[in-house]
Amino acid sequence: MAEYLDAQHMLSAEAARCRSAIRTGQHAGPTAGLAPGCVQANLMILPQALADEFLLFCQRNPKPCPLLAVTRPGQTDVPALGADIDIRSDIPRYRVWRNGELIAEPLGLHEFWRDDLVSFLIGCSFSFEEALLADGLEIRHISQGCNVPMYRSTIPTTGTGRLSGPLVVSMRPFCAADTIRAIQITSRFPAVHGAPVHLGDPALIGIADLGQPDYGDPVPLREGDIPVFWACGVTPQSIIQHVRPEFSITHAPGHMLITDLSNSRLAML
Amino acid sequence: MAEYLDAQHMLSAEAARCRSAIRTGQHAGPTAGLAPGCVQANLMILPQALADEFLLFCQRNPKPCPLLAVTRPGQTDVPALGADIDIRSDIPRYRVWRNGELIAEPLGLHEFWRDDLVSFLIGCSFSFEEALLADGLEIRHISQGCNVPMYRSTIPTTGTGRLSGPLVVSMRPFCAADTIRAIQITSRFPAVHGAPVHLGDPALIGIADLGQPDYGDPVPLREGDIPVFWACGVTPQSIIQHVRPEFSITHAPGHMLITDLSNSRLAML
């Protein structure tokens, strides 16, 4: 028990240290590789008028929108994810949207904050990628030093009144044996997208050309590779932007919230 | 607790009833579909001189050779798999081999029994197929009323001194979503072959033509199907026959030992 407490304490301390560096402007870049072992989260902030519906959308679409925490309107702390979190300052870079148009990419939100804003913290594939790497699998876009390729598929999400649209998927290629292992490993992490949604022929989910992702960078396939597709946390951003809400805030791509949660404690077994 | 005991008692009673019908010659056919919920087992009987090495082979190759029980030399009961089992009479049909040649297909073994014979009971894919069907997946060879197609692959087993050779794999086609689900389900059953060993391009494991299985019947692929390959319990028979032992006994294909074990209790989680 003491050892577990020590490990959790070390994780939390490192997460808090990273958040402090971000809050004070010492770190303003992407968060990949920071605080290894800690869960990182996507951010979606919406006015309460749309937040209730978005919560329902997340409930209906847990694979692209695995919720780690939701705040009350106006709440700026997120105690479930870390004792000292201030959602207005603890992400290195934000994107602020008005009527679906990007109006700012600030380092903090104090000038944009409103008392009706609800924050959604959504699981991120960094957690399962850490588990894949720990098992010895190669994640090709990490080897290549680029972003994961993402595609708007023809797989529909389960819509609500205003919120509907296609699932965005991320693609990671693996040989057959590693595909099987990757399915086993990611199945253990339903809180961070879980098992893949498709593998093999991209055309079956409406992807005409793997070389032309809608987001991120292309990753070429090697001989014997199988493309494996996971539900992607970009899905809610893609769907929200389609609605063009009067106001919304997201994290800038790759600039996540570092939480005190342990990746390994997200595993369901 | 009472309910669990009742369920286990009903399974055991049905298994014992089936074994009794087999022992008395009332049932002499294949065992597929008998005693639903009960584990069925492959049989390999070897003289002690080769049995020690075969046990090592099984230890090194748990995916094709998942051992449920091994007897002492000459032992005819298998209490771990059922209180009343007599290995000489409780399988509907046997195959007796001398120097690698099939010499008899008897309904019982009393005239062939020797005090140096060791029985190996090996898990069988019926158990995981039951779990796949229970989840709503279609198993194509069952729909078609034929045997599962099996192929000698180029995947090597981990050999011992005399025992080595290629892995035999069974193939079941699924759409992509069902492939992912089938990997999840069968991963829960390491005692009955577990997760697949390959999926996708058959040529990568040395299978030139899916339409020409080495054992069983061909199952055509449909549009969008992915062929999924599991390690197969025919592997040890294939390897033993290559060695041409002076004497050995197996079950006749499809004529398995019905045990008291519950399929669901084989699941590791």
Coordinates of C-alpha atoms in Angstrom, one line a residue:
Chain A
M1 CA 0.0 0.0 0.0
A2 CA 2.8 2.4 0.9
E3 CA 4.5 1.6 -2.4
Y4 CA 1.3 2.2 -4.4
L5 CA 0.8 5.5 -2.6
D6 CA 4.4 6.5 -3.3
A7 CA 4.0 5.7 -7.0
Q8 CA 0.7 7.6 -7.2
H9 CA 2.2 10.5 -5.3
M10 CA 5.2 10.7 -7.7
L11 CA 2.8 10.7 -10.7
S12 CA 0.6 13.4 -9.2
A13 CA 3.7 15.5 -8.2
E14 CA 5.1 15.3 -11.8
A15 CA 1.7 16.2 -13.3
A16 CA 1.4 19.1 -10.9
R17 CA 4.9 20.2 -11.8
C18 CA 4.0 20.2 -15.5
R19 CA 0.8 22.1 -15.0
S20 CA 2.6 24.7 -13.0
A21 CA 5.2 25.1 -15.8
I22 CA 2.3 25.5 -18.2
R23 CA 0.3 27.9 -16.0
T24 CA 3.3 30.2 -15.6
G25 CA 4.1 30.2 -19.3
Q26 CA 7.4 28.2 -19.0
H27 CA 6.0 25.5 -21.2
A28 CA 3.8 26.6 -24.1
G29 CA 4.2 23.7 -26.6
P30 CA 2.6 20.3 -27.2
T31 CA 2.3 17.9 -24.2
A32 CA 3.3 14.6 -25.8
G33 CA 6.0 12.9 -23.7
L34 CA 5.3 15.1 -20.6
A35 CA 4.5 13.4 -17.3
P36 CA 4.9 9.8 -18.5
G37 CA 2.3 7.6 -17.0
C38 CA -0.2 10.4 -16.5
V39 CA -3.5 10.5 -18.4
Q40 CA -3.8 13.5 -20.7
A41 CA -7.2 14.9 -21.7
N42 CA -8.8 16.6 -24.6
L43 CA -10.8 19.7 -23.8
M44 CA -14.2 20.9 -25.1
I45 CA -15.8 24.0 -23.5
L46 CA -19.4 24.9 -24.4
P47 CA -22.0 27.4 -23.2
Q48 CA -24.6 25.6 -21.0
A49 CA -27.2 26.0 -23.7
L50 CA -25.4 23.5 -25.9
A51 CA -23.5 21.6 -23.1
D52 CA -26.5 19.6 -22.0
E53 CA -27.0 18.3 -25.5
F54 CA -23.3 17.6 -25.8
L55 CA -23.3 15.6 -22.6
L56 CA -26.1 13.4 -24.1
F57 CA -24.0 13.1 -27.4
C58 CA -21.0 11.8 -25.3
Q59 CA -23.2 9.4 -23.5
R60 CA -24.4 8.0 -26.8
N61 CA -21.0 7.9 -28.4
P62 CA -18.5 6.7 -25.7
K63 CA -15.9 5.5 -28.2
P64 CA -15.1 8.9 -29.7
C65 CA -16.2 10.8 -26.6
P66 CA -15.0 9.0 -23.5
L67 CA -15.7 11.5 -20.7
L68 CA -13.2 11.7 -17.9
A69 CA -14.8 14.7 -16.2
V70 CA -17.5 17.4 -16.7
T71 CA -17.7 20.6 -14.7
R72 CA -20.7 22.6 -13.5
P73 CA -21.4 25.9 -15.4
G74 CA -18.7 28.4 -14.6
Q75 CA -16.6 25.9 -12.6
T76 CA -12.9 26.4 -13.2
D77 CA -11.4 23.6 -11.1
V78 CA -11.6 19.9 -11.9
P79 CA -10.8 18.1 -8.7
A80 CA -11.5 14.7 -10.1
L81 CA -8.4 15.1 -12.3
G82 CA -6.1 17.0 -10.1
A83 CA -6.3 19.0 -6.9
D84 CA -4.9 22.3 -8.2
I85 CA -6.3 22.3 -11.8
D86 CA -7.5 25.7 -13.2
I87 CA -9.1 24.9 -16.6
R88 CA -8.4 28.5 -17.7
S89 CA -4.6 28.3 -17.4
D90 CA -3.4 24.7 -17.3
I91 CA -3.4 23.9 -21.0
P92 CA -0.5 25.2 -23.0
R93 CA -2.6 26.7 -25.8
Y94 CA -6.3 27.0 -26.5
R95 CA -8.4 27.6 -29.5
V96 CA -11.4 30.0 -29.1
W97 CA -14.2 29.8 -31.6
R98 CA -17.1 32.2 -32.4
N99 CA -19.8 31.0 -34.7
G100 CA -17.5 28.2 -35.8
E101 CA -14.6 30.6 -36.7
L102 CA -11.3 30.5 -35.0
I103 CA -10.8 33.9 -33.3
A104 CA -7.9 33.3 -31.0
E105 CA -5.2 30.8 -29.9
P106 CA -4.4 32.2 -26.4
L107 CA -2.2 30.7 -23.7
G108 CA -4.9 31.4 -21.1
L109 CA -8.6 31.9 -20.9
H110 CA -9.1 34.6 -18.3
E111 CA -10.2 37.3 -20.8
F112 CA -12.6 34.8 -22.5
W113 CA -14.1 33.2 -19.4
R114 CA -17.9 33.2 -18.9
D115 CA -20.0 31.9 -16.0
D116 CA -22.1 29.7 -18.3
L117 CA -19.2 27.7 -19.7
V118 CA -19.1 23.9 -19.1
S119 CA -15.8 22.0 -19.5
F120 CA -15.7 18.5 -20.9
L121 CA -12.5 16.5 -20.4
I122 CA -12.3 13.7 -22.8
G123 CA -9.9 10.7 -22.9
C124 CA -7.0 10.7 -25.4
S125 CA -5.2 8.1 -27.3
F126 CA -1.9 9.0 -25.7
S127 CA -2.9 6.7 -22.8
F128 CA -3.4 3.6 -25.0
E129 CA -0.4 4.4 -27.1
E130 CA 1.7 4.4 -23.9
A131 CA 0.4 0.8 -23.2
L132 CA 1.1 -0.3 -26.8
L133 CA 4.7 1.0 -26.6
A134 CA 5.2 -0.6 -23.2
D135 CA 4.3 -3.9 -24.8
G136 CA 6.9 -3.4 -27.5
L137 CA 4.7 -2.5 -30.4
E138 CA 5.9 0.1 -32.9
I139 CA 3.6 3.1 -33.3
R140 CA 4.5 4.2 -36.8
H141 CA 3.7 7.9 -36.6
I142 CA 5.7 8.2 -33.4
S143 CA 8.7 6.5 -35.1
Q144 CA 8.3 8.9 -38.0
G145 CA 7.9 11.9 -35.7
C146 CA 4.6 13.1 -37.1
N147 CA 1.0 13.3 -36.1
V148 CA -1.3 10.3 -36.3
P149 CA -3.4 10.4 -39.6
M150 CA -7.1 11.0 -39.0
Y151 CA -10.0 10.6 -41.5
R152 CA -13.7 11.5 -41.6
S153 CA -15.3 8.0 -42.1
T154 CA -18.7 7.1 -43.2
I155 CA -19.4 5.4 -39.9
P156 CA -22.3 7.5 -38.4
T157 CA -22.3 8.7 -34.8
T158 CA -25.5 8.4 -32.8
G159 CA -26.9 11.9 -33.1
T160 CA -28.9 14.1 -30.8
G161 CA -31.1 17.0 -32.0
R162 CA -28.4 19.4 -33.2
L163 CA -25.3 17.2 -32.9
S164 CA -24.7 14.5 -35.5
G165 CA -22.2 13.6 -38.1
P166 CA -19.6 11.1 -39.1
L167 CA -17.1 9.4 -36.9
V168 CA -13.5 10.7 -37.2
V169 CA -11.0 7.8 -37.0
S170 CA -7.3 7.6 -36.4
M171 CA -5.2 5.0 -38.2
R172 CA -2.2 3.1 -37.0
P173 CA -0.7 0.4 -39.2
F174 CA 0.6 -2.9 -37.7
C175 CA 1.6 -6.4 -38.9
A176 CA -1.1 -9.0 -38.3
A177 CA 0.3 -10.3 -35.1
D178 CA 0.7 -6.8 -33.7
T179 CA -2.9 -6.0 -34.9
I180 CA -4.2 -8.8 -32.7
R181 CA -2.1 -7.7 -29.7
A182 CA -3.2 -4.0 -30.2
I183 CA -6.8 -5.0 -30.2
Q184 CA -6.3 -6.9 -26.9
I185 CA -4.4 -4.0 -25.3
T186 CA -6.7 -1.2 -26.3
S187 CA -9.8 -3.2 -25.3
R188 CA -8.5 -2.8 -21.8
F189 CA -8.9 1.0 -22.1
P190 CA -12.5 1.9 -22.8
A191 CA -11.9 5.3 -21.1
V192 CA -9.5 6.3 -23.9
H193 CA -11.4 5.1 -27.0
G194 CA -11.0 1.4 -26.4
A195 CA -10.9 -1.3 -29.1
P196 CA -10.6 -0.3 -32.8
V197 CA -13.7 0.3 -34.8
H198 CA -12.4 -1.1 -38.1
L199 CA -9.4 -2.8 -39.7
G200 CA -8.4 -3.7 -43.2
D201 CA -10.0 -2.2 -46.3
P202 CA -10.3 1.6 -45.8
A203 CA -12.9 1.9 -48.6
L204 CA -15.4 0.0 -46.4
I205 CA -15.6 3.0 -44.1
G206 CA -15.5 5.6 -46.9
I207 CA -11.8 6.4 -46.9
A208 CA -10.7 6.7 -50.5
D209 CA -7.0 7.4 -50.0
L210 CA -5.0 6.6 -46.9
G211 CA -2.4 9.0 -48.2
Q212 CA -4.7 12.0 -47.8
P213 CA -5.8 12.2 -44.2
D214 CA -8.4 14.9 -43.2
Y215 CA -6.3 15.7 -40.1
G216 CA -2.7 14.9 -39.1
D217 CA 0.0 13.4 -41.4
P218 CA 0.0 10.5 -43.8
V219 CA 1.8 7.3 -42.6
P220 CA 2.7 5.0 -45.5
L221 CA 1.9 1.2 -45.1
R222 CA 4.6 -1.4 -45.3
E223 CA 4.3 -4.8 -46.9
G224 CA 2.0 -7.0 -44.8
D225 CA 0.7 -4.0 -42.8
I226 CA -3.0 -3.9 -41.8
P227 CA -4.4 -0.4 -41.3
V228 CA -6.2 -0.4 -37.9
F229 CA -8.8 2.4 -37.1
W230 CA -9.8 3.8 -33.7
A231 CA -12.6 6.2 -32.9
C232 CA -10.9 9.6 -32.5
G233 CA -11.3 12.4 -30.0
V234 CA -11.3 14.9 -33.0
T235 CA -14.9 13.6 -33.7
P236 CA -16.6 16.0 -31.2
Q237 CA -14.7 19.0 -32.5
S238 CA -15.6 18.1 -36.1
I239 CA -19.3 17.8 -35.1
I240 CA -19.4 20.9 -32.9
Q241 CA -17.8 23.0 -35.6
H242 CA -20.5 21.8 -38.0
V243 CA -23.1 23.3 -35.7
R244 CA -21.1 26.6 -35.5
P245 CA -22.0 27.4 -31.9
E246 CA -22.0 31.1 -30.9
F247 CA -19.0 30.4 -28.6
S248 CA -16.7 27.4 -27.8
I249 CA -13.2 26.7 -26.7
T250 CA -11.0 23.7 -27.3
H251 CA -7.4 22.8 -26.6
A252 CA -5.0 23.5 -29.5
P253 CA -4.1 20.1 -31.2
G254 CA -1.5 18.2 -29.2
H255 CA -1.8 20.7 -26.3
M256 CA -3.6 18.6 -23.7
L257 CA -4.5 18.8 -20.0
I258 CA -2.1 16.7 -18.0
T259 CA -4.0 15.0 -15.2
D260 CA -3.1 13.3 -12.0
L261 CA -4.8 10.0 -13.2
S262 CA -2.5 7.1 -13.9
N263 CA -2.8 5.6 -17.3
S264 CA -2.5 2.1 -15.9
R265 CA -5.4 2.7 -13.5
L266 CA -7.6 3.5 -16.5
A267 CA -7.2 -0.1 -17.6
M268 CA -10.4 -2.0 -16.8
L269 CA -8.4 -5.2 -16.0
Chain B
M1 CA -24.1 -20.3 -4.1
A2 CA -27.0 -22.7 -4.3
E3 CA -27.8 -21.4 -7.8
Y4 CA -24.3 -21.8 -9.0
L5 CA -24.1 -25.4 -7.5
D6 CA -27.4 -26.2 -9.3
A7 CA -26.1 -24.9 -12.6
Q8 CA -22.8 -26.8 -12.3
H9 CA -24.7 -29.9 -11.2
M10 CA -27.0 -29.7 -14.2
L11 CA -24.0 -29.3 -16.6
S12 CA -22.2 -32.3 -15.0
A13 CA -25.4 -34.4 -15.0
E14 CA -25.9 -33.7 -18.7
A15 CA -22.2 -34.4 -19.5
A16 CA -22.4 -37.7 -17.5
R17 CA -25.6 -38.6 -19.4
C18 CA -23.9 -38.1 -22.7
R19 CA -20.8 -40.1 -21.7
S20 CA -23.1 -42.9 -20.6
A21 CA -24.9 -43.0 -23.9
I22 CA -21.5 -43.0 -25.7
R23 CA -20.1 -45.7 -23.3
T24 CA -23.0 -48.0 -23.9
G25 CA -22.9 -47.5 -27.7
Q26 CA -26.2 -45.6 -27.9
H27 CA -24.3 -42.6 -29.4
A28 CA -21.5 -43.3 -31.8
G29 CA -21.5 -40.1 -33.9
P30 CA -19.8 -36.7 -33.6
T31 CA -20.3 -34.7 -30.4
A32 CA -20.9 -31.2 -31.8
G33 CA -24.0 -29.8 -30.1
L34 CA -24.1 -32.4 -27.3
A35 CA -24.1 -31.2 -23.7
P36 CA -24.2 -27.4 -24.5
G37 CA -22.1 -25.4 -22.1
C38 CA -19.7 -28.3 -21.4
V39 CA -16.1 -28.3 -22.4
Q40 CA -15.2 -30.9 -25.1
A41 CA -11.7 -32.2 -25.4
N42 CA -9.3 -33.5 -28.0
L43 CA -7.5 -36.8 -27.1
M44 CA -3.9 -37.8 -27.8
I45 CA -2.7 -41.1 -26.2
L46 CA 1.0 -42.0 -26.4
P47 CA 3.3 -44.6 -24.9
Q48 CA 5.3 -43.2 -22.0
A49 CA 8.5 -43.2 -24.0
L50 CA 7.1 -40.4 -26.2
A51 CA 4.7 -38.9 -23.7
D52 CA 7.3 -37.1 -21.7
E53 CA 8.5 -35.3 -24.8
F54 CA 5.0 -34.5 -25.9
L55 CA 4.3 -33.0 -22.5
L56 CA 7.2 -30.7 -23.1
F57 CA 6.0 -29.9 -26.6
C58 CA 2.6 -28.9 -25.2
Q59 CA 4.3 -26.7 -22.6
R60 CA 6.2 -24.9 -25.3
N61 CA 3.2 -24.6 -27.6
P62 CA 0.2 -23.7 -25.5
K63 CA -1.8 -22.1 -28.3
P64 CA -2.2 -25.3 -30.4
C65 CA -1.9 -27.6 -27.4
P66 CA -3.8 -26.2 -24.4
L67 CA -3.7 -29.1 -21.9
L68 CA -6.8 -29.6 -19.8
A69 CA -5.5 -32.8 -18.2
V70 CA -2.7 -35.4 -18.4
T71 CA -3.0 -38.9 -16.9
R72 CA -0.3 -41.1 -15.3
P73 CA 0.8 -44.1 -17.4
G74 CA -1.9 -46.7 -17.5
Q75 CA -4.5 -44.5 -15.8
T76 CA -7.9 -44.8 -17.3
D77 CA -9.9 -42.3 -15.3
V78 CA -9.6 -38.5 -15.6
P79 CA -11.1 -37.1 -12.4
A80 CA -10.2 -33.5 -13.2
L81 CA -12.6 -33.6 -16.1
G82 CA -15.5 -35.8 -14.7
A83 CA -16.0 -38.2 -11.8
D84 CA -16.9 -41.3 -13.9
I85 CA -14.7 -40.9 -17.0
D86 CA -13.2 -44.0 -18.5
I87 CA -10.9 -42.8 -21.3
R88 CA -11.2 -46.3 -23.0
S89 CA -14.9 -46.0 -23.6
D90 CA -16.2 -42.5 -23.3
I91 CA -15.3 -41.2 -26.7
P92 CA -17.7 -42.2 -29.5
R93 CA -15.0 -43.2 -31.9
Y94 CA -11.2 -43.6 -31.7
R95 CA -8.4 -43.8 -34.2
V96 CA -5.6 -46.3 -33.5
W97 CA -2.2 -45.8 -35.2
R98 CA 0.8 -48.1 -35.6
N99 CA 4.0 -46.6 -37.0
G100 CA 2.0 -43.7 -38.3
E101 CA -0.6 -45.9 -40.1
L102 CA -4.2 -45.9 -39.2
I103 CA -5.0 -49.6 -38.2
A104 CA -8.5 -49.3 -36.6
E105 CA -11.4 -46.9 -35.8
P106 CA -12.9 -48.7 -32.8
L107 CA -15.8 -47.5 -30.6
G108 CA -13.7 -48.6 -27.5
L109 CA -10.1 -49.2 -26.5
H110 CA -10.3 -52.2 -24.2
E111 CA -8.5 -54.5 -26.7
F112 CA -5.8 -51.9 -27.4
W113 CA -5.1 -50.7 -23.9
R114 CA -1.6 -50.9 -22.5
D115 CA -0.2 -50.0 -19.1
D116 CA 2.3 -47.5 -20.5
L117 CA -0.3 -45.3 -22.2
V118 CA -0.5 -41.7 -21.2
S119 CA -3.7 -39.7 -22.2
F120 CA -3.5 -36.0 -23.0
L121 CA -6.8 -34.1 -23.1
I122 CA -6.5 -30.9 -25.1
G123 CA -8.8 -27.9 -25.3
C124 CA -11.0 -27.6 -28.4
S125 CA -12.4 -24.6 -30.4
F126 CA -16.0 -25.7 -29.7
S127 CA -15.7 -23.8 -26.4
F128 CA -14.8 -20.5 -27.9
E129 CA -17.2 -21.0 -30.8
E130 CA -20.0 -21.3 -28.3
A131 CA -18.9 -17.9 -26.8
L132 CA -18.8 -16.3 -30.3
L133 CA -22.3 -17.6 -31.1
A134 CA -23.6 -16.5 -27.7
D135 CA -22.4 -13.0 -28.6
G136 CA -24.4 -13.0 -31.9
L137 CA -21.5 -13.6 -34.3
E138 CA -22.1 -15.9 -37.3
I139 CA -19.6 -18.8 -37.6
R140 CA -19.7 -19.5 -41.3
H141 CA -18.8 -23.2 -41.3
I142 CA -21.6 -23.8 -38.8
S143 CA -24.1 -21.9 -40.9
Q144 CA -22.9 -23.9 -43.9
G145 CA -23.1 -27.2 -42.0
C146 CA -19.6 -28.2 -42.8
N147 CA -16.2 -28.6 -40.9
V148 CA -14.0 -25.7 -40.2
P149 CA -11.2 -25.3 -42.9
M150 CA -7.7 -26.0 -41.6
Y151 CA -4.4 -25.4 -43.2
R152 CA -0.7 -26.3 -42.5
S153 CA 0.9 -22.9 -42.2
T154 CA 4.5 -21.8 -42.3
I155 CA 4.4 -20.6 -38.7
P156 CA 6.8 -22.9 -36.9
T157 CA 6.0 -24.5 -33.6
T158 CA 8.7 -24.5 -30.8
G159 CA 10.2 -28.0 -31.3
T160 CA 11.6 -30.5 -28.9
G161 CA 14.1 -33.3 -29.9
R162 CA 11.8 -35.4 -32.0
L163 CA 8.7 -33.2 -32.2
S164 CA 8.6 -30.2 -34.5
G165 CA 6.8 -29.0 -37.5
P166 CA 4.4 -26.3 -38.7
L167 CA 1.4 -24.9 -36.9
V168 CA -1.9 -26.0 -38.3
V169 CA -4.5 -23.2 -38.2
S170 CA -8.2 -23.1 -38.5
M171 CA -9.9 -20.2 -40.4
R172 CA -13.1 -18.4 -39.7
P173 CA -14.1 -15.4 -41.8
F174 CA -15.7 -12.3 -40.3
C175 CA -16.5 -8.7 -41.3
A176 CA -14.1 -6.2 -39.7
A177 CA -16.2 -5.3 -36.7
D178 CA -16.9 -9.0 -35.9
T179 CA -13.1 -9.7 -36.3
I180 CA -12.4 -7.2 -33.6
R181 CA -15.1 -8.7 -31.4
A182 CA -13.9 -12.3 -32.1
I183 CA -10.4 -11.3 -31.0
Q184 CA -11.7 -9.9 -27.8
I185 CA -13.9 -12.9 -27.0
T186 CA -11.4 -15.6 -27.8
S187 CA -8.6 -13.8 -25.9
R188 CA -10.7 -14.7 -22.8
F189 CA -10.2 -18.4 -23.5
P190 CA -6.5 -19.2 -23.4
A191 CA -7.4 -22.8 -22.4
V192 CA -9.0 -23.4 -25.8
H193 CA -6.5 -21.9 -28.2
G194 CA -7.1 -18.2 -27.2
A195 CA -6.6 -15.3 -29.5
P196 CA -6.0 -15.7 -33.2
V197 CA -2.5 -16.1 -34.5
H198 CA -3.0 -14.3 -37.8
L199 CA -5.6 -12.3 -39.9
G200 CA -5.7 -11.0 -43.4
D201 CA -3.4 -12.1 -46.2
P202 CA -3.2 -15.9 -46.1
A203 CA 0.0 -15.9 -48.2
L204 CA 1.9 -14.3 -45.3
I205 CA 1.6 -17.6 -43.4
G206 CA 2.2 -19.8 -46.4
I207 CA -1.4 -20.5 -47.4
A208 CA -1.6 -20.3 -51.2
D209 CA -5.3 -21.0 -51.7
L210 CA -8.0 -20.7 -49.0
G211 CA -10.2 -22.8 -51.3
Q212 CA -8.0 -25.9 -50.7
P213 CA -7.7 -26.6 -47.0
D214 CA -5.5 -29.4 -45.8
Y215 CA -8.2 -30.6 -43.4
G216 CA -11.9 -29.8 -43.2
D217 CA -14.0 -28.1 -45.8
P218 CA -13.5 -24.8 -47.8
V219 CA -15.6 -21.8 -46.6
P220 CA -15.8 -19.1 -49.3
L221 CA -15.2 -15.5 -48.3
R222 CA -17.9 -12.8 -48.8
E223 CA -17.3 -9.2 -49.8
G224 CA -15.6 -7.4 -46.9
D225 CA -14.6 -10.6 -45.1
I226 CA -11.3 -10.9 -43.3
P227 CA -10.0 -14.4 -42.9
V228 CA -9.0 -14.9 -39.2
F229 CA -6.7 -17.8 -38.2
W230 CA -6.5 -19.6 -34.9
A231 CA -4.0 -22.2 -33.7
C232 CA -5.6 -25.6 -34.2
G233 CA -5.7 -28.7 -32.1
V234 CA -5.0 -30.8 -35.2
T235 CA -1.4 -29.5 -34.9
P236 CA -0.2 -32.1 -32.4
Q237 CA -1.8 -34.9 -34.5
S238 CA 0.0 -33.6 -37.6
I239 CA 3.3 -33.4 -35.8
I240 CA 3.0 -36.8 -34.1
Q241 CA 2.1 -38.5 -37.4
H242 CA 5.2 -37.1 -38.9
V243 CA 7.3 -38.9 -36.2
R244 CA 5.4 -42.2 -36.9
P245 CA 5.4 -43.5 -33.3
E246 CA 5.2 -47.2 -32.9
F247 CA 1.8 -46.8 -31.3
S248 CA -0.7 -43.9 -30.6
I249 CA -4.4 -43.3 -30.3
T250 CA -6.5 -40.2 -31.0
H251 CA -10.2 -39.4 -31.1
A252 CA -11.8 -39.6 -34.5
P253 CA -12.3 -36.1 -35.9
G254 CA -15.3 -34.4 -34.3
H255 CA -15.7 -37.3 -31.8
M256 CA -14.6 -35.6 -28.6
L257 CA -14.5 -36.3 -24.9
I258 CA -17.5 -34.4 -23.2
T259 CA -16.2 -33.2 -19.8
D260 CA -18.0 -31.8 -16.7
L261 CA -16.1 -28.5 -17.1
S262 CA -18.2 -25.4 -17.9
N263 CA -17.1 -23.5 -21.0
S264 CA -17.8 -20.2 -19.2
R265 CA -15.6 -21.2 -16.3
L266 CA -12.7 -21.6 -18.8
A267 CA -12.9 -17.8 -19.4
M268 CA -10.1 -16.1 -17.7
L269 CA -12.2 -13.0 -17.0

